[in-house]
Coordinates of C-alpha atoms in Angstrom, one line a residue:
M1 CA -12.8 -27.6 -5.4
S2 CA -15.3 -26.5 -2.8
N3 CA -15.0 -29.8 -0.9
E4 CA -11.2 -29.6 -0.9
L5 CA -11.4 -26.0 0.5
A6 CA -13.9 -27.1 3.1
D7 CA -11.4 -29.6 4.4
L8 CA -8.9 -26.8 5.2
T9 CA -8.7 -24.7 8.3
Q10 CA -10.1 -21.2 8.2
P11 CA -6.6 -19.6 8.4
Q12 CA -5.5 -21.7 5.5
R13 CA -8.5 -20.7 3.4
D14 CA -7.8 -17.0 4.2
R15 CA -4.2 -17.3 3.1
L16 CA -5.2 -19.1 -0.1
A17 CA -7.8 -16.3 -0.8
F18 CA -5.0 -13.7 -0.3
V19 CA -2.9 -15.6 -2.8
E20 CA -5.6 -15.5 -5.4
L21 CA -6.3 -11.8 -4.9
R22 CA -2.7 -10.9 -5.2
V23 CA -2.2 -12.9 -8.3
R24 CA -5.4 -11.9 -10.0
F25 CA -5.4 -8.1 -9.3
I26 CA -1.7 -7.4 -8.8
G27 CA -0.3 -10.0 -11.1
E28 CA 2.3 -11.6 -8.8
I29 CA 3.0 -12.9 -5.3
R30 CA 6.1 -13.8 -3.3
R31 CA 6.5 -15.8 -0.2
Q32 CA 7.4 -12.7 1.7
D33 CA 3.9 -11.2 0.9
L34 CA 2.3 -14.1 2.9
V35 CA 4.9 -13.8 5.6
T36 CA 4.3 -10.1 6.0
R37 CA 0.5 -10.3 5.8
F38 CA -0.1 -13.3 8.1
G39 CA 3.0 -13.4 10.3
I40 CA 3.9 -16.9 9.3
Q41 CA 7.3 -18.6 8.6
S42 CA 8.8 -18.8 5.1
A43 CA 8.3 -22.6 5.0
A44 CA 4.6 -22.2 5.8
A45 CA 4.3 -19.6 3.0
S46 CA 5.9 -22.0 0.6
R47 CA 3.5 -24.7 1.6
D48 CA 0.5 -22.4 1.0
L49 CA 1.8 -21.5 -2.5
A50 CA 2.4 -25.1 -3.3
L51 CA -1.1 -26.0 -2.1
Y52 CA -2.8 -23.3 -4.1
K53 CA -0.9 -24.4 -7.2
E54 CA -2.0 -28.0 -6.6
L55 CA -5.6 -27.2 -6.0
T56 CA -5.9 -24.8 -9.0
P57 CA -3.8 -26.1 -11.9
G58 CA -3.0 -23.3 -14.4
N59 CA -3.8 -20.4 -12.0
I60 CA -0.2 -19.6 -11.1
D61 CA 3.2 -20.2 -12.5
Y62 CA 6.6 -19.7 -10.9
D63 CA 8.8 -17.0 -12.5
P64 CA 12.4 -17.9 -11.7
K65 CA 13.7 -14.6 -13.0
G66 CA 11.5 -12.5 -10.7
K67 CA 11.4 -15.2 -8.0
S68 CA 7.7 -14.8 -7.7
Y69 CA 4.5 -16.6 -8.7
V70 CA 2.6 -14.9 -11.5
L71 CA -0.8 -15.2 -13.1
G72 CA -1.1 -18.4 -15.1
P73 CA -2.5 -18.6 -18.6
D74 CA -5.5 -20.6 -17.6
F75 CA -6.5 -18.6 -14.5
R76 CA -10.0 -19.4 -13.1
P77 CA -10.9 -17.8 -9.8
V78 CA -12.1 -20.2 -7.1
F79 CA -13.0 -17.6 -4.5
D80 CA -16.1 -15.6 -5.2
F81 CA -15.2 -12.1 -4.0
P82 CA -17.9 -9.5 -4.3
P83 CA -16.7 -6.3 -6.0
E84 CA -17.0 -4.2 -2.8
R85 CA -14.6 -6.5 -1.0
V86 CA -12.1 -6.4 -3.9
L87 CA -12.2 -2.6 -4.2
S88 CA -11.9 -2.1 -0.4
W89 CA -8.8 -4.4 -0.4
L90 CA -7.3 -2.6 -3.4
T91 CA -7.8 0.9 -2.1
Q92 CA -7.9 0.5 1.7
G93 CA -5.9 -2.7 2.3
F94 CA -8.5 -4.8 4.2
G95 CA -11.0 -7.5 3.5
D96 CA -8.8 -10.1 1.9
G97 CA -9.9 -13.1 3.9
E98 CA -12.1 -15.8 2.5
P99 CA -15.3 -14.2 1.2
M100 CA -17.7 -15.9 3.6
R101 CA -20.9 -14.2 4.5
L102 CA -20.8 -13.8 8.3
K103 CA -23.6 -12.7 10.7
A104 CA -23.4 -9.0 11.3
W105 CA -22.7 -7.9 14.9
V106 CA -25.3 -5.1 14.7
A107 CA -28.2 -4.4 12.4
S108 CA -27.3 -2.0 9.6
E109 CA -28.3 -1.0 6.1
S110 CA -26.3 0.8 3.5
P111 CA -27.2 1.5 -0.2
S112 CA -25.3 -0.5 -2.8
R113 CA -23.9 1.0 -5.9
L114 CA -25.9 1.0 -9.1
T115 CA -23.1 -0.7 -11.0
H116 CA -20.0 -2.6 -10.3
P117 CA -16.9 -3.0 -12.5
D118 CA -16.4 -6.3 -14.2
L119 CA -13.7 -8.0 -12.0
D120 CA -11.7 -9.4 -14.9
V121 CA -11.5 -5.9 -16.4
L122 CA -10.7 -4.4 -13.0
A123 CA -7.9 -7.0 -12.6
S124 CA -6.3 -6.1 -15.9
V125 CA -6.4 -2.4 -14.9
T126 CA -4.9 -3.0 -11.5
R127 CA -2.2 -5.3 -12.9
A128 CA -1.3 -2.6 -15.4
I129 CA -1.1 -0.1 -12.6
H130 CA 1.2 -2.4 -10.5
H131 CA 3.5 -3.2 -13.4
E132 CA 3.5 0.4 -14.7
C133 CA 2.8 -0.7 -18.2
P134 CA 0.3 0.5 -20.9
L135 CA -3.1 -1.1 -21.4
G136 CA -4.8 -1.5 -24.7
I137 CA -8.6 -1.1 -24.3
E138 CA -11.8 -0.8 -26.2
Y139 CA -13.5 2.2 -24.7
H140 CA -17.1 3.3 -25.0
S141 CA -17.9 7.0 -24.4
I142 CA -21.1 9.1 -24.8
S143 CA -19.3 11.6 -27.0
S144 CA -17.1 9.3 -29.2
G145 CA -18.8 6.0 -29.0
R146 CA -16.5 2.9 -29.4
T147 CA -12.8 3.7 -29.8
E148 CA -9.6 1.7 -29.5
R149 CA -7.1 3.3 -27.1
E150 CA -3.8 2.8 -25.4
I151 CA -3.7 4.2 -21.9
V152 CA -1.1 4.3 -19.1
P153 CA -3.1 3.9 -15.9
F154 CA -1.8 4.8 -12.4
A155 CA -4.6 5.2 -10.0
L156 CA -8.3 4.3 -9.2
I157 CA -10.8 7.1 -8.4
D158 CA -14.1 6.6 -6.7
N159 CA -16.5 9.4 -7.5
G160 CA -19.2 8.0 -5.2
L161 CA -21.3 6.4 -8.0
R162 CA -18.7 4.9 -10.3
W163 CA -15.1 3.8 -10.3
H164 CA -12.7 5.5 -12.7
V165 CA -9.1 4.9 -13.6
R166 CA -6.8 7.9 -13.9
A167 CA -4.5 7.4 -16.9
F168 CA -2.5 9.0 -19.7
D169 CA -4.5 8.6 -22.9
R170 CA -2.2 8.2 -25.9
K171 CA -5.0 9.0 -28.3
S172 CA -5.7 12.5 -27.0
Q173 CA -2.2 12.9 -25.4
E174 CA -3.8 14.0 -22.2
F175 CA -4.4 12.7 -18.7
R176 CA -8.0 11.6 -18.3
D177 CA -10.4 9.6 -16.2
F178 CA -11.9 6.5 -17.7
V179 CA -15.0 4.8 -16.3
I180 CA -14.1 1.2 -15.7
T181 CA -17.5 -0.1 -16.6
R182 CA -17.0 1.3 -20.1
I183 CA -13.7 -0.6 -20.7
K184 CA -13.9 -3.7 -22.8
R185 CA -11.2 -6.2 -23.9
P186 CA -8.3 -4.9 -21.9
V187 CA -4.8 -6.2 -22.9
L188 CA -1.7 -5.6 -20.9
M189 CA 1.3 -4.4 -22.9
R190 CA 4.0 -5.6 -20.7
N191 CA 6.8 -5.1 -23.2
A192 CA 5.8 -1.6 -24.2
D193 CA 7.8 1.4 -22.9
V194 CA 6.2 4.2 -20.9
Q195 CA 7.5 7.6 -21.8
P196 CA 8.4 10.2 -19.0
H197 CA 5.6 12.5 -20.1
E198 CA 3.1 9.7 -19.5
C199 CA 3.9 9.2 -15.8
S200 CA 1.7 10.4 -12.9
N201 CA 4.2 13.0 -11.8
Q202 CA 3.5 14.9 -15.1
D203 CA -0.2 15.0 -14.4
I204 CA -0.8 18.6 -13.2
Q205 CA -4.3 17.9 -12.1
W206 CA -3.2 14.9 -10.1
T207 CA -0.2 16.5 -8.4
R208 CA -1.9 19.8 -7.6
I209 CA -3.4 20.0 -4.2
V210 CA -6.3 22.5 -3.6
E211 CA -7.2 23.6 -0.1
L212 CA -11.0 24.1 0.3
E213 CA -13.0 25.6 3.2
M214 CA -16.6 24.7 3.6
V215 CA -19.0 26.4 6.0
P216 CA -22.7 25.9 6.9
H217 CA -24.9 27.1 4.1
P218 CA -25.9 30.6 4.9
D219 CA -29.5 30.0 3.7
Q220 CA -30.1 26.8 5.7
P221 CA -31.4 26.9 9.3
R222 CA -29.5 25.8 12.4
P223 CA -25.9 26.1 11.3
E224 CA -24.8 24.6 14.6
I225 CA -26.4 21.3 13.6
T226 CA -24.4 21.3 10.4
E227 CA -21.2 22.0 12.4
M228 CA -22.0 18.9 14.5
D229 CA -22.8 16.7 11.5
Y230 CA -19.6 17.5 9.7
G231 CA -17.3 17.8 12.6
M232 CA -16.4 21.4 11.9
V233 CA -13.8 23.3 13.9
R234 CA -14.6 26.9 14.7
G235 CA -17.5 26.9 12.2
S236 CA -15.7 25.5 9.1
L237 CA -14.5 22.3 7.5
R238 CA -11.1 22.4 5.7
M239 CA -10.0 19.8 3.2
K240 CA -7.0 19.2 1.0
L241 CA -7.9 17.4 -2.2
R242 CA -6.2 16.5 -5.5
A243 CA -7.5 18.8 -8.2
A244 CA -8.3 15.7 -10.2
T245 CA -10.8 14.6 -7.6
A246 CA -12.2 17.9 -6.2
G247 CA -15.2 18.1 -8.5
Y248 CA -16.3 14.6 -7.8
I249 CA -16.1 15.0 -4.0
L250 CA -17.8 18.4 -4.0
R251 CA -20.7 16.9 -6.0
Q252 CA -20.9 13.8 -3.9
W253 CA -21.1 16.0 -0.7
S254 CA -23.6 18.4 -2.4
V255 CA -21.5 21.5 -1.6
D256 CA -22.9 24.7 -3.0
C257 CA -20.0 26.1 -5.0
S258 CA -21.8 29.2 -6.3
P259 CA -20.1 32.5 -5.4
D260 CA -23.4 33.9 -3.9
H261 CA -24.6 30.6 -2.2
S262 CA -27.6 30.7 -4.6
L263 CA -28.4 27.0 -4.8
R264 CA -31.6 26.0 -3.0
G265 CA -32.5 22.6 -1.6
Y266 CA -32.2 20.7 1.6
E267 CA -29.3 18.7 0.2
F268 CA -27.1 21.8 0.2
R269 CA -25.9 21.9 3.8
L270 CA -22.5 23.2 2.9
W271 CA -21.2 26.2 1.0
L272 CA -17.7 26.6 -0.5
K273 CA -16.5 29.8 1.1
D274 CA -14.1 30.8 -1.7
H275 CA -15.1 29.5 -5.1
L276 CA -11.8 30.9 -6.6
A277 CA -10.0 28.1 -4.8
L278 CA -11.3 25.9 -7.7
Y279 CA -9.8 28.1 -10.4
G280 CA -7.8 26.0 -12.8
V281 CA -9.4 22.7 -11.6
K282 CA -10.7 21.0 -14.8
N283 CA -13.4 19.0 -13.2
A284 CA -14.8 22.0 -11.3
V285 CA -17.6 21.9 -13.8
L286 CA -18.9 19.0 -11.8
A287 CA -19.1 21.0 -8.6
P288 CA -22.7 22.2 -7.9
G289 CA -23.2 25.8 -8.8
Y290 CA -19.6 26.5 -9.8
R291 CA -19.1 29.3 -12.3
S292 CA -15.7 30.0 -13.8
P293 CA -14.5 33.6 -13.0
D294 CA -13.3 33.7 -16.6
P295 CA -16.1 32.0 -18.6
K296 CA -14.6 33.0 -22.0
K297 CA -11.3 31.3 -21.2
G298 CA -12.8 28.4 -19.4
E299 CA -11.0 26.0 -17.0
Q300 CA -7.4 25.3 -17.8

């Protein structure tokens, strides 16, 4: 296969790589997807799909009912995409060309994640999201150990260290975040119905938007430098976040969320000006220093 790919032009290899990404992680591809992405004619898109099918027997099948190519029963990836590229394509829409390692234009260094999700598991999750169908999984949690679950996933969440999938959990009858690296043996349930209460528009933590204002930490020196580093306007940084992600982001940014800016440490450059803005946010417990104003009642 590598020799056959080497005989193709770079634009051809990029288009075939796109075909594989679409089928593997979305579950289907149409000629129009290639036309839209690469600005080619329909005839050229048909030739690309036929070529990929010829080079990779069993990877894709044509579905006459949906008029699309779908994941084949014997799918084996031929392009070795690193997880970072796949996730940037899924969540930001770029990086879908052939995964060649090219020379960087400038020297740079960035930390890599401690763990990456298994791409086959990730593919099952993203196909379930695209097709809006339940997913049967084996899940491993610290509190419950190994359990069998059915979830209805609808979004990926990056907490800065790990990737989660936001989903309705039929076992607990709640919307929850599931760490993708803890998911094993996923099975798409294409013929199973999704109930209205399992859809994302019923997830209060997902649909609720919280407005947060961060200011330079009162106990850190040179607030003007913090204003420069964080691009503050008139001494503050305002953000609108989904309640379901607020705790993750505040923790990732090391924002002191205590009401009296009591956290110490060089990492706490920012202070949440009004900690009550997090009231009712379930994952506010992840925010550094946050204390519920109603500790007996807890977060709702």
